[in-house]
Amino acid sequence: MLAFGARMITLSSRSFWTDEGYSFWFASQTLHTLWTEVPLYETHPPFYYTLLKGWMALAGSSEVALRMPSVIASLATVVLLACSGKILRAGRLGDQAGVLAAFLYALNKGSIEYAQQARPYALETFAAAAMTLSSVALVLALQRCRKTSFWRDRSVRTSACFLALTGALTLWLHNTAMFVVFGVWSGLLMTVVLDSEKRAKRAAVIAVCGCAAFLLWTPYLPFLLYQSRNVASHFWLQLHWQELPGAWSLATGGKWAFAPMFLLALLGLGKIARHRFSLAVHLMCVLLVPFTVVVTISYLLRPIFMDRLFAWMGPQVVALTAVGVFVVLKRPASRIAAVVLIVVLSVAQVVKFYRHPSEDWRALVSTIAAGAMPGDIVIVDPNEAQPALDYYARNQAWFPPTLIVPAPFPALRMDRPYPAGNLGVPGPTDADRPLIGDACAAHRRVWLVRRGPELYDPDGVVRSEILRYKRPVRSFSADKGTTVELFE
């Protein structure tokens, strides 16, 4: 109930941001379009949007309805943590650590934030947590097994099957999830190297699981390779080394609780290493390998680093923190003090999140609808802003006609730059000036909606062309990167 309540606060009051508008747009497409055309320009697999499409058919398309799958996935992660001790047969302390991990994750700011978004991150986090838990269960089952063939052991078979399925599910939820899966299997191979018994047979089990997960994911591989060529040459991110700690503070639920949680997680990992060194190395690989790969690619090839790519690490870090509390801190008073400190800092971070406004497309569209007059037109620059705008405009009694520059989303294969790496979102050029000029000449007033002009329209093509015909009257900002201006 605590986890559910924490994720419902501001769920309906918070506006969709741009990417959530994308989620609605993709989920509104036909299944044929979603699985044959959308992967050619959307940088995430269609699996999440397919689930969302089915959910929309049952629950509707309100903000709460579209976000509810993420809430459910986040709650499922809390339950998974609570049951992790029993699943691993870790004894009384393991059961207690699992319950504590679930309690801390229920109040984790990162988990709450992505539970309130109609995006795949909460579901990816659940899948990655289940995959990690399955991998740990497999390592322990292989170490405990005394049968001549591992496949005769029920625990090995069960863990291996769940590992393959959750690995495939993780891959289908995000393009960078391949690095998460690579980290898990790197850790599994390290256990083969470090544990001397039956290395060949253990490696075979791990290889079979990996091949099964890969085969379940291979239908998407051609699309990923196609998209990767464009991302390698055009992508909107810039990497600053100061951003790197953000991945770890996101996992701990914010920078305020970072120090005590990270320290306890390290102590918990050290305690595991003293008893099962190979398992500790495996867990280190799970967390460090994906982070290292993403940072390396970002520095050497093309920046792809964003802290939200590491939201999946939250359950693992919280679980290690709980191990640190119960295994390292021996006195009950010390445990209580540590938990109280973490809870206070986590709750403060969550309250700050509740008070922090999101990109407010709802208010932006309402502003236009409230002030619009017959004869107005809305010009949208670039078409990335169209899905979120259309989502809220559809609920207005009347909304002016819109002109999408350079073309409605998705604008494919146009002879112009695609500065963000999204093959459906080109930037405007001087070739669009006649189109903009005709719209200005034919309408008395113009509402200009812009998002990320420094990326998509650094020369100000759209606005400068409007200024040739109209003068600015007033403006409204949905956030620092999204604005609407009225010209007449």
CSV table of C-alpha atoms in Angstrom, one decimal:
chain,number,residue,atom,x,y,z
A,1,MET,CA,0.0,0.0,0.0
A,2,LEU,CA,2.9,2.3,0.8
A,3,ALA,CA,4.4,1.8,-2.7
A,4,PHE,CA,1.1,2.2,-4.4
A,5,GLY,CA,0.2,5.4,-2.6
A,6,ALA,CA,3.6,6.9,-3.3
A,7,ARG,CA,3.2,6.2,-7.0
A,8,MET,CA,-0.3,7.6,-7.3
A,9,ILE,CA,0.5,11.0,-5.9
A,10,THR,CA,0.7,13.5,-8.9
A,11,LEU,CA,0.0,10.7,-11.3
A,12,SER,CA,-3.0,12.5,-12.8
A,13,SER,CA,-1.9,16.1,-12.0
A,14,ARG,CA,1.4,15.8,-13.8
A,15,SER,CA,1.2,16.6,-17.5
A,16,PHE,CA,2.6,14.3,-20.2
A,17,TRP,CA,6.0,15.3,-21.4
A,18,THR,CA,7.1,14.9,-25.0
A,19,ASP,CA,8.2,11.3,-24.9
A,20,GLU,CA,4.9,10.2,-23.3
A,21,GLY,CA,3.1,11.9,-26.2
A,22,TYR,CA,5.2,9.6,-28.4
A,23,SER,CA,4.0,6.6,-26.4
A,24,PHE,CA,0.4,7.4,-27.0
A,25,TRP,CA,1.1,8.1,-30.7
A,26,PHE,CA,2.9,4.8,-31.3
A,27,ALA,CA,0.3,2.8,-29.3
A,28,SER,CA,-2.4,4.3,-31.5
A,29,GLN,CA,-0.9,2.8,-34.7
A,30,THR,CA,-2.0,-0.5,-36.2
A,31,LEU,CA,-0.1,-3.6,-35.2
A,32,HIS,CA,1.2,-3.9,-38.8
A,33,THR,CA,2.5,-0.3,-38.7
A,34,LEU,CA,3.9,-0.8,-35.2
A,35,TRP,CA,6.0,-3.8,-36.2
A,36,THR,CA,7.0,-3.0,-39.8
A,37,GLU,CA,7.3,0.8,-40.1
A,38,VAL,CA,7.7,2.3,-36.7
A,39,PRO,CA,11.0,0.4,-35.9
A,40,LEU,CA,12.6,2.2,-39.0
A,41,TYR,CA,12.6,5.5,-37.1
A,42,GLU,CA,11.6,5.0,-33.5
A,43,THR,CA,14.7,4.3,-31.4
A,44,HIS,CA,13.0,1.8,-29.0
A,45,PRO,CA,11.6,-1.7,-29.8
A,46,PRO,CA,7.8,-1.9,-30.5
A,47,PHE,CA,7.1,-4.4,-27.6
A,48,TYR,CA,6.2,-1.8,-25.0
A,49,TYR,CA,4.0,0.1,-27.4
A,50,THR,CA,2.2,-3.1,-28.3
A,51,LEU,CA,1.5,-3.8,-24.6
A,52,LEU,CA,0.3,-0.2,-24.2
A,53,LYS,CA,-2.0,-0.6,-27.2
A,54,GLY,CA,-3.6,-3.6,-25.7
A,55,TRP,CA,-3.9,-1.8,-22.3
A,56,MET,CA,-5.5,1.2,-24.0
A,57,ALA,CA,-8.2,-1.0,-25.5
A,58,LEU,CA,-9.2,-2.0,-21.9
A,59,ALA,CA,-8.4,1.1,-19.8
A,60,GLY,CA,-8.7,4.0,-22.2
A,61,SER,CA,-6.2,6.7,-23.1
A,62,SER,CA,-6.3,9.1,-20.1
A,63,GLU,CA,-3.0,10.1,-18.5
A,64,VAL,CA,-3.6,7.8,-15.5
A,65,ALA,CA,-4.6,4.9,-17.8
A,66,LEU,CA,-1.5,5.2,-20.0
A,67,ARG,CA,0.8,5.4,-16.9
A,68,MET,CA,-0.8,2.6,-15.0
A,69,PRO,CA,1.3,-0.2,-16.7
A,70,SER,CA,4.4,1.6,-15.3
A,71,VAL,CA,2.8,1.8,-11.9
A,72,ILE,CA,2.0,-2.0,-12.0
A,73,ALA,CA,5.6,-2.8,-13.2
A,74,SER,CA,7.1,-0.7,-10.4
A,75,LEU,CA,4.9,-2.4,-7.8
A,76,ALA,CA,5.8,-5.8,-9.2
A,77,THR,CA,9.5,-4.9,-8.7
A,78,VAL,CA,8.7,-4.1,-5.0
A,79,VAL,CA,7.0,-7.5,-4.6
A,80,LEU,CA,9.9,-9.2,-6.4
A,81,LEU,CA,12.4,-7.7,-3.9
A,82,ALA,CA,10.3,-8.7,-1.0
A,83,CYS,CA,10.2,-12.3,-2.2
A,84,SER,CA,13.9,-12.4,-3.3
A,85,GLY,CA,15.2,-13.9,0.0
A,86,LYS,CA,12.8,-16.8,-0.2
A,87,ILE,CA,13.4,-17.3,-4.0
A,88,LEU,CA,17.2,-17.6,-3.3
A,89,ARG,CA,16.6,-19.7,-0.1
A,90,ALA,CA,18.9,-17.2,1.7
A,91,GLY,CA,17.6,-17.9,5.2
A,92,ARG,CA,16.1,-15.6,7.8
A,93,LEU,CA,18.6,-12.8,7.3
A,94,GLY,CA,18.0,-13.1,3.5
A,95,ASP,CA,14.3,-12.9,4.0
A,96,GLN,CA,14.6,-9.8,6.2
A,97,ALA,CA,17.0,-8.2,3.7
A,98,GLY,CA,14.5,-8.7,0.9
A,99,VAL,CA,11.7,-7.2,2.8
A,100,LEU,CA,13.8,-4.2,3.8
A,101,ALA,CA,14.9,-3.8,0.1
A,102,ALA,CA,11.3,-3.7,-0.9
A,103,PHE,CA,10.5,-1.1,1.7
A,104,LEU,CA,13.4,1.1,0.6
A,105,TYR,CA,12.5,0.7,-3.0
A,106,ALA,CA,8.9,1.6,-2.3
A,107,LEU,CA,10.2,5.1,-1.3
A,108,ASN,CA,12.9,5.3,-4.0
A,109,LYS,CA,12.5,8.6,-5.9
A,110,GLY,CA,13.8,7.1,-9.2
A,111,SER,CA,11.3,4.3,-9.1
A,112,ILE,CA,8.4,6.6,-8.3
A,113,GLU,CA,9.4,9.0,-11.0
A,114,TYR,CA,9.5,6.4,-13.8
A,115,ALA,CA,6.4,4.7,-12.4
A,116,GLN,CA,4.6,8.0,-13.2
A,117,GLN,CA,5.6,8.0,-16.9
A,118,ALA,CA,4.0,6.2,-19.8
A,119,ARG,CA,7.5,5.0,-20.9
A,120,PRO,CA,9.2,1.6,-20.8
A,121,TYR,CA,11.7,2.3,-18.0
A,122,ALA,CA,9.6,0.9,-15.1
A,123,LEU,CA,8.9,-2.3,-17.1
A,124,GLU,CA,12.6,-2.5,-18.1
A,125,THR,CA,13.6,-2.2,-14.5
A,126,PHE,CA,11.3,-5.0,-13.5
A,127,ALA,CA,12.6,-7.2,-16.3
A,128,ALA,CA,16.2,-6.4,-15.4
A,129,ALA,CA,15.6,-7.1,-11.7
A,130,ALA,CA,13.9,-10.4,-12.6
A,131,MET,CA,16.8,-11.3,-14.9
A,132,THR,CA,19.4,-10.4,-12.2
A,133,LEU,CA,17.5,-12.5,-9.6
A,134,SER,CA,17.3,-15.4,-12.0
A,135,SER,CA,21.0,-15.2,-12.7
A,136,VAL,CA,21.8,-15.2,-9.0
A,137,ALA,CA,19.5,-18.2,-8.5
A,138,LEU,CA,21.2,-20.0,-11.4
A,139,VAL,CA,24.6,-19.4,-9.9
A,140,LEU,CA,23.5,-20.7,-6.5
A,141,ALA,CA,21.7,-23.7,-8.1
A,142,LEU,CA,24.8,-24.6,-10.1
A,143,GLN,CA,27.0,-24.4,-7.0
A,144,ARG,CA,24.6,-26.5,-5.0
A,145,CYS,CA,23.9,-29.1,-7.6
A,146,ARG,CA,25.6,-32.5,-7.1
A,147,LYS,CA,24.0,-34.4,-10.0
A,148,THR,CA,26.1,-35.5,-13.0
A,149,SER,CA,23.9,-33.5,-15.4
A,150,PHE,CA,22.9,-30.0,-14.4
A,151,TRP,CA,19.7,-30.3,-16.5
A,152,ARG,CA,18.4,-33.0,-14.2
A,153,ASP,CA,18.3,-30.5,-11.3
A,154,ARG,CA,14.9,-28.8,-11.1
A,155,SER,CA,16.4,-25.6,-9.6
A,156,VAL,CA,18.8,-25.3,-12.4
A,157,ARG,CA,16.2,-25.8,-15.1
A,158,THR,CA,13.8,-23.3,-13.5
A,159,SER,CA,16.4,-20.7,-13.0
A,160,ALA,CA,17.8,-21.2,-16.5
A,161,CYS,CA,14.3,-20.9,-18.1
A,162,PHE,CA,13.5,-17.7,-16.2
A,163,LEU,CA,16.9,-16.2,-17.0
A,164,ALA,CA,16.4,-16.8,-20.8
A,165,LEU,CA,12.9,-15.4,-20.7
A,166,THR,CA,13.7,-12.3,-18.6
A,167,GLY,CA,16.8,-11.7,-20.6
A,168,ALA,CA,14.8,-11.6,-23.8
A,169,LEU,CA,12.1,-9.4,-22.2
A,170,THR,CA,14.8,-7.0,-21.1
A,171,LEU,CA,16.2,-6.8,-24.6
A,172,TRP,CA,12.7,-6.1,-26.1
A,173,LEU,CA,12.1,-3.1,-23.8
A,174,HIS,CA,15.0,-0.7,-24.7
A,175,ASN,CA,17.7,-0.4,-27.3
A,176,THR,CA,20.4,0.0,-24.6
A,177,ALA,CA,19.2,-3.1,-22.7
A,178,MET,CA,21.7,-5.1,-24.7
A,179,PHE,CA,24.4,-3.7,-22.4
A,180,VAL,CA,22.4,-4.7,-19.3
A,181,VAL,CA,22.1,-8.3,-20.7
A,182,PHE,CA,25.8,-8.3,-21.6
A,183,GLY,CA,26.7,-7.3,-18.1
A,184,VAL,CA,24.6,-10.2,-16.6
A,185,TRP,CA,26.2,-12.8,-18.9
A,186,SER,CA,29.7,-11.3,-18.4
A,187,GLY,CA,29.1,-11.9,-14.7
A,188,LEU,CA,27.9,-15.4,-15.3
A,189,LEU,CA,31.0,-16.3,-17.3
A,190,MET,CA,33.2,-14.9,-14.5
A,191,THR,CA,31.6,-17.4,-12.1
A,192,VAL,CA,32.6,-20.1,-14.5
A,193,VAL,CA,36.2,-18.9,-14.4
A,194,LEU,CA,36.3,-18.4,-10.7
A,195,ASP,CA,34.5,-21.6,-9.6
A,196,SER,CA,36.7,-24.7,-10.5
A,197,GLU,CA,34.0,-27.4,-10.5
A,198,LYS,CA,32.4,-28.6,-13.8
A,199,ARG,CA,33.4,-25.5,-15.7
A,200,ALA,CA,32.5,-26.9,-19.1
A,201,LYS,CA,29.0,-28.0,-18.1
A,202,ARG,CA,28.4,-24.7,-16.2
A,203,ALA,CA,29.5,-22.7,-19.3
A,204,ALA,CA,27.2,-24.8,-21.4
A,205,VAL,CA,24.1,-24.0,-19.3
A,206,ILE,CA,24.9,-20.3,-19.4
A,207,ALA,CA,25.5,-20.4,-23.1
A,208,VAL,CA,22.2,-22.2,-23.7
A,209,CYS,CA,20.4,-19.5,-21.7
A,210,GLY,CA,22.1,-16.7,-23.6
A,211,CYS,CA,21.4,-18.3,-27.0
A,212,ALA,CA,17.7,-18.7,-26.1
A,213,ALA,CA,17.4,-15.1,-25.0
A,214,PHE,CA,19.2,-13.9,-28.1
A,215,LEU,CA,17.0,-16.0,-30.5
A,216,LEU,CA,13.9,-14.6,-28.9
A,217,TRP,CA,15.2,-11.1,-29.6
A,218,THR,CA,16.6,-11.6,-33.1
A,219,PRO,CA,13.5,-10.4,-35.0
A,220,TYR,CA,14.3,-6.9,-33.9
A,221,LEU,CA,18.1,-7.1,-34.6
A,222,PRO,CA,17.9,-5.8,-38.3
A,223,PHE,CA,16.0,-2.7,-37.1
A,224,LEU,CA,18.6,-2.1,-34.4
A,225,LEU,CA,21.4,-2.3,-36.9
A,226,TYR,CA,19.6,0.0,-39.3
A,227,GLN,CA,19.0,2.6,-36.6
A,228,SER,CA,22.6,2.3,-35.2
A,229,ARG,CA,24.1,3.7,-38.4
A,230,ASN,CA,22.1,6.9,-38.0
A,231,VAL,CA,22.8,7.3,-34.3
A,232,ALA,CA,26.5,6.8,-35.0
A,233,SER,CA,26.4,9.9,-37.2
A,234,HIS,CA,23.7,12.0,-35.7
A,235,PHE,CA,22.6,12.1,-32.1
A,236,TRP,CA,21.5,15.0,-29.9
A,237,LEU,CA,23.4,14.2,-26.7
A,238,GLN,CA,26.6,15.8,-25.4
A,239,LEU,CA,28.5,14.1,-22.6
A,240,HIS,CA,29.9,16.0,-19.6
A,241,TRP,CA,31.8,14.0,-17.0
A,242,GLN,CA,29.9,15.7,-14.2
A,243,GLU,CA,26.8,13.8,-15.3
A,244,LEU,CA,28.2,10.4,-14.7
A,245,PRO,CA,27.4,10.1,-11.0
A,246,GLY,CA,23.8,10.8,-11.9
A,247,ALA,CA,23.3,7.2,-12.9
A,248,TRP,CA,24.3,6.0,-9.4
A,249,SER,CA,22.4,8.7,-7.5
A,250,LEU,CA,19.3,7.7,-9.6
A,251,ALA,CA,19.7,4.1,-8.4
A,252,THR,CA,19.8,5.2,-4.8
A,253,GLY,CA,16.8,7.4,-5.1
A,254,GLY,CA,18.5,10.7,-5.3
A,255,LYS,CA,21.7,12.4,-4.4
A,256,TRP,CA,20.7,13.0,-0.7
A,257,ALA,CA,20.6,9.3,0.2
A,258,PHE,CA,23.4,8.4,-2.1
A,259,ALA,CA,26.3,8.4,0.4
A,260,PRO,CA,24.8,6.2,3.1
A,261,MET,CA,23.1,3.8,0.6
A,262,PHE,CA,26.2,3.4,-1.6
A,263,LEU,CA,28.4,2.8,1.4
A,264,LEU,CA,26.1,0.1,2.8
A,265,ALA,CA,25.8,-1.4,-0.7
A,266,LEU,CA,29.6,-1.7,-0.9
A,267,LEU,CA,29.8,-3.2,2.6
A,268,GLY,CA,27.0,-5.7,1.6
A,269,LEU,CA,28.9,-6.6,-1.5
A,270,GLY,CA,32.1,-7.1,0.5
A,271,LYS,CA,30.3,-9.4,2.9
A,272,ILE,CA,29.0,-11.5,0.0
A,273,ALA,CA,32.5,-11.6,-1.4
A,274,ARG,CA,33.9,-13.1,1.8
A,275,HIS,CA,31.4,-16.0,1.6
A,276,ARG,CA,30.8,-16.4,-2.2
A,277,PHE,CA,33.5,-14.5,-4.1
A,278,SER,CA,32.3,-15.5,-7.5
A,279,LEU,CA,28.7,-14.4,-6.8
A,280,ALA,CA,30.0,-11.0,-5.6
A,281,VAL,CA,32.1,-10.6,-8.9
A,282,HIS,CA,29.0,-11.5,-10.8
A,283,LEU,CA,27.0,-8.8,-9.1
A,284,MET,CA,29.8,-6.3,-9.7
A,285,CYS,CA,29.7,-7.1,-13.4
A,286,VAL,CA,25.9,-6.7,-13.5
A,287,LEU,CA,26.3,-3.1,-12.3
A,288,LEU,CA,29.6,-2.0,-13.7
A,289,VAL,CA,29.8,-3.6,-17.1
A,290,PRO,CA,26.8,-1.8,-18.6
A,291,PHE,CA,27.8,1.5,-17.1
A,292,THR,CA,31.4,1.1,-18.4
A,293,VAL,CA,30.2,0.2,-21.9
A,294,VAL,CA,27.8,3.1,-22.2
A,295,VAL,CA,30.4,5.6,-20.9
A,296,THR,CA,33.1,4.2,-23.2
A,297,ILE,CA,30.8,4.4,-26.3
A,298,SER,CA,29.9,7.9,-25.3
A,299,TYR,CA,33.5,9.1,-25.1
A,300,LEU,CA,35.0,7.2,-28.0
A,301,LEU,CA,32.1,6.9,-30.5
A,302,ARG,CA,29.0,9.0,-29.9
A,303,PRO,CA,27.4,10.3,-26.7
A,304,ILE,CA,24.5,8.1,-25.7
A,305,PHE,CA,24.8,8.5,-21.9
A,306,MET,CA,21.6,9.6,-20.0
A,307,ASP,CA,21.0,8.9,-16.4
A,308,ARG,CA,17.6,7.4,-17.1
A,309,LEU,CA,19.3,4.6,-19.0
A,310,PHE,CA,20.4,3.3,-15.6
A,311,ALA,CA,17.0,3.4,-13.8
A,312,TRP,CA,17.1,-0.4,-14.0
A,313,MET,CA,20.0,-0.5,-11.4
A,314,GLY,CA,17.8,0.7,-8.6
A,315,PRO,CA,16.6,-2.7,-7.3
A,316,GLN,CA,20.1,-4.2,-7.4
A,317,VAL,CA,21.6,-1.3,-5.5
A,318,VAL,CA,18.8,-1.2,-3.0
A,319,ALA,CA,19.1,-5.0,-2.4
A,320,LEU,CA,22.8,-4.7,-1.7
A,321,THR,CA,22.1,-1.8,0.7
A,322,ALA,CA,19.6,-4.0,2.6
A,323,VAL,CA,22.3,-6.8,2.7
A,324,GLY,CA,24.7,-4.2,4.2
A,325,VAL,CA,22.2,-3.2,6.8
A,326,PHE,CA,21.4,-6.8,8.0
A,327,VAL,CA,24.8,-8.5,7.5
A,328,VAL,CA,27.3,-5.8,8.3
A,329,LEU,CA,25.4,-3.8,11.0
A,330,LYS,CA,25.1,-6.2,14.0
A,331,ARG,CA,23.3,-4.1,16.5
A,332,PRO,CA,19.6,-3.5,16.2
A,333,ALA,CA,20.0,0.1,17.1
A,334,SER,CA,22.6,0.6,14.3
A,335,ARG,CA,20.2,-1.0,11.8
A,336,ILE,CA,17.3,1.2,12.9
A,337,ALA,CA,19.4,4.3,12.7
A,338,ALA,CA,20.7,3.5,9.2
A,339,VAL,CA,17.2,2.7,7.9
A,340,VAL,CA,15.7,5.9,9.5
A,341,LEU,CA,18.4,8.0,7.9
A,342,ILE,CA,17.9,6.5,4.5
A,343,VAL,CA,14.1,6.8,4.8
A,344,VAL,CA,14.2,10.4,5.8
A,345,LEU,CA,16.5,11.4,3.0
A,346,SER,CA,14.5,9.3,0.5
A,347,VAL,CA,11.2,10.8,1.5
A,348,ALA,CA,12.7,14.3,1.3
A,349,GLN,CA,13.9,13.6,-2.2
A,350,VAL,CA,10.5,12.2,-3.2
A,351,VAL,CA,8.7,15.3,-1.8
A,352,LYS,CA,11.0,17.5,-3.9
A,353,PHE,CA,10.1,15.4,-7.0
A,354,TYR,CA,6.4,15.9,-6.3
A,355,ARG,CA,6.8,19.6,-6.2
A,356,HIS,CA,9.0,19.8,-9.3
A,357,PRO,CA,7.0,20.6,-12.4
A,358,SER,CA,7.2,18.5,-15.5
A,359,GLU,CA,7.2,19.6,-19.1
A,360,ASP,CA,3.6,21.0,-19.2
A,361,TRP,CA,2.0,20.2,-22.5
A,362,ARG,CA,-1.4,20.3,-20.9
A,363,ALA,CA,-1.0,23.9,-19.9
A,364,LEU,CA,0.5,24.9,-23.2
A,365,VAL,CA,-2.4,23.5,-25.2
A,366,SER,CA,-4.9,25.0,-22.8
A,367,THR,CA,-3.3,28.4,-23.2
A,368,ILE,CA,-3.7,28.2,-27.0
A,369,ALA,CA,-7.2,26.9,-26.8
A,370,ALA,CA,-8.3,29.6,-24.3
A,371,GLY,CA,-6.8,32.4,-26.4
A,372,ALA,CA,-7.5,31.2,-29.9
A,373,MET,CA,-9.8,33.0,-32.3
A,374,PRO,CA,-11.3,32.0,-35.7
A,375,GLY,CA,-8.7,32.5,-38.3
A,376,ASP,CA,-5.7,31.5,-36.1
A,377,ILE,CA,-3.2,28.9,-37.0
A,378,VAL,CA,-0.7,26.9,-34.9
A,379,ILE,CA,2.8,26.3,-36.4
A,380,VAL,CA,4.7,23.5,-34.8
A,381,ASP,CA,8.5,23.4,-35.0
A,382,PRO,CA,9.7,20.6,-35.2
A,383,ASN,CA,7.3,17.7,-35.7
A,384,GLU,CA,8.7,16.1,-32.5
A,385,ALA,CA,6.2,18.3,-30.6
A,386,GLN,CA,3.2,17.1,-32.6
A,387,PRO,CA,2.3,13.9,-30.7
A,388,ALA,CA,2.1,15.6,-27.3
A,389,LEU,CA,0.3,18.6,-28.8
A,390,ASP,CA,-2.2,16.4,-30.6
A,391,TYR,CA,-2.8,14.3,-27.4
A,392,TYR,CA,-4.1,17.3,-25.5
A,393,ALA,CA,-5.6,19.2,-28.5
A,394,ARG,CA,-8.0,16.3,-29.1
A,395,ASN,CA,-9.8,17.0,-25.8
A,396,GLN,CA,-10.4,20.7,-26.6
A,397,ALA,CA,-13.8,21.9,-27.8
A,398,TRP,CA,-12.1,23.8,-30.5
A,399,PHE,CA,-8.4,24.1,-31.5
A,400,PRO,CA,-6.9,26.0,-34.4
A,401,PRO,CA,-5.6,24.1,-37.5
A,402,THR,CA,-2.0,23.2,-37.3
A,403,LEU,CA,0.9,23.4,-39.7
A,404,ILE,CA,3.8,21.0,-38.9
A,405,VAL,CA,7.2,22.1,-40.1
A,406,PRO,CA,8.7,20.6,-42.1
A,407,ALA,CA,6.0,17.8,-42.3
A,408,PRO,CA,3.8,15.8,-40.0
A,409,PHE,CA,5.4,13.1,-37.8
A,410,PRO,CA,7.0,10.9,-39.0
A,411,ALA,CA,8.7,12.7,-41.8
A,412,LEU,CA,10.8,10.0,-43.4
A,413,ARG,CA,13.6,10.1,-46.0
A,414,MET,CA,13.5,13.9,-46.5
A,415,ASP,CA,16.6,15.5,-48.1
A,416,ARG,CA,17.6,17.4,-44.9
A,417,PRO,CA,19.4,16.9,-41.6
A,418,TYR,CA,17.9,14.7,-38.8
A,419,PRO,CA,19.8,16.3,-35.9
A,420,ALA,CA,18.5,14.2,-33.0
A,421,GLY,CA,19.1,10.8,-34.7
A,422,ASN,CA,15.3,10.1,-34.9
A,423,LEU,CA,14.6,9.3,-38.5
A,424,GLY,CA,11.1,10.7,-38.3
A,425,VAL,CA,12.1,14.2,-37.0
A,426,PRO,CA,14.0,16.3,-39.5
A,427,GLY,CA,15.0,19.9,-38.9
A,428,PRO,CA,13.5,22.9,-40.8
A,429,THR,CA,15.5,24.5,-43.6
A,430,ASP,CA,15.2,27.6,-45.8
A,431,ALA,CA,13.2,25.4,-48.2
A,432,ASP,CA,10.3,25.7,-45.7
A,433,ARG,CA,10.1,29.5,-45.8
A,434,PRO,CA,7.5,29.6,-48.6
A,435,LEU,CA,5.2,27.2,-46.7
A,436,ILE,CA,5.5,29.3,-43.5
A,437,GLY,CA,5.0,32.5,-45.4
A,438,ASP,CA,1.9,31.3,-47.1
A,439,ALA,CA,0.4,30.3,-43.7
A,440,CYS,CA,1.2,33.7,-42.2
A,441,ALA,CA,-0.3,35.5,-45.1
A,442,ALA,CA,-3.5,33.4,-45.0
A,443,HIS,CA,-4.1,33.7,-41.2
A,444,ARG,CA,-4.5,36.8,-39.0
A,445,ARG,CA,-2.7,35.3,-36.0
A,446,VAL,CA,0.0,32.7,-35.6
A,447,TRP,CA,0.8,30.5,-32.6
A,448,LEU,CA,4.3,29.2,-32.8
A,449,VAL,CA,5.1,26.1,-30.7
A,450,ARG,CA,8.8,25.3,-30.5
A,451,ARG,CA,10.7,22.5,-28.8
A,452,GLY,CA,14.5,22.4,-28.7
A,453,PRO,CA,15.2,25.1,-31.3
A,454,GLU,CA,18.9,25.1,-30.4
A,455,LEU,CA,19.0,21.5,-31.7
A,456,TYR,CA,16.4,21.4,-34.5
A,457,ASP,CA,16.3,25.0,-35.7
A,458,PRO,CA,19.5,26.7,-34.5
A,459,ASP,CA,19.3,29.3,-37.3
A,460,GLY,CA,15.7,30.2,-36.3
A,461,VAL,CA,14.3,29.6,-39.8
A,462,VAL,CA,10.7,29.2,-38.7
A,463,ARG,CA,10.5,32.1,-36.2
A,464,SER,CA,12.4,34.5,-38.5
A,465,GLU,CA,10.1,33.8,-41.3
A,466,ILE,CA,7.0,34.5,-39.1
A,467,LEU,CA,8.6,37.8,-38.0
A,468,ARG,CA,8.6,38.9,-41.7
A,469,TYR,CA,4.8,38.9,-41.5
A,470,LYS,CA,3.8,39.3,-37.9
A,471,ARG,CA,5.0,40.8,-34.6
A,472,PRO,CA,5.2,38.9,-31.3
A,473,VAL,CA,2.5,39.6,-28.8
A,474,ARG,CA,3.1,37.2,-25.8
A,475,SER,CA,4.8,33.9,-25.0
A,476,PHE,CA,4.4,31.0,-22.6
A,477,SER,CA,7.0,28.4,-21.5
A,478,ALA,CA,6.0,24.8,-20.8
A,479,ASP,CA,9.6,24.3,-19.6
A,480,LYS,CA,13.0,25.6,-20.5
A,481,GLY,CA,13.0,23.9,-23.9
A,482,THR,CA,9.3,24.1,-25.0
A,483,THR,CA,7.6,27.5,-25.7
A,484,VAL,CA,4.5,28.9,-27.4
A,485,GLU,CA,4.5,32.4,-28.9
A,486,LEU,CA,1.6,34.4,-30.3
A,487,PHE,CA,2.2,36.6,-33.3
A,488,GLU,CA,-0.3,39.0,-35.0
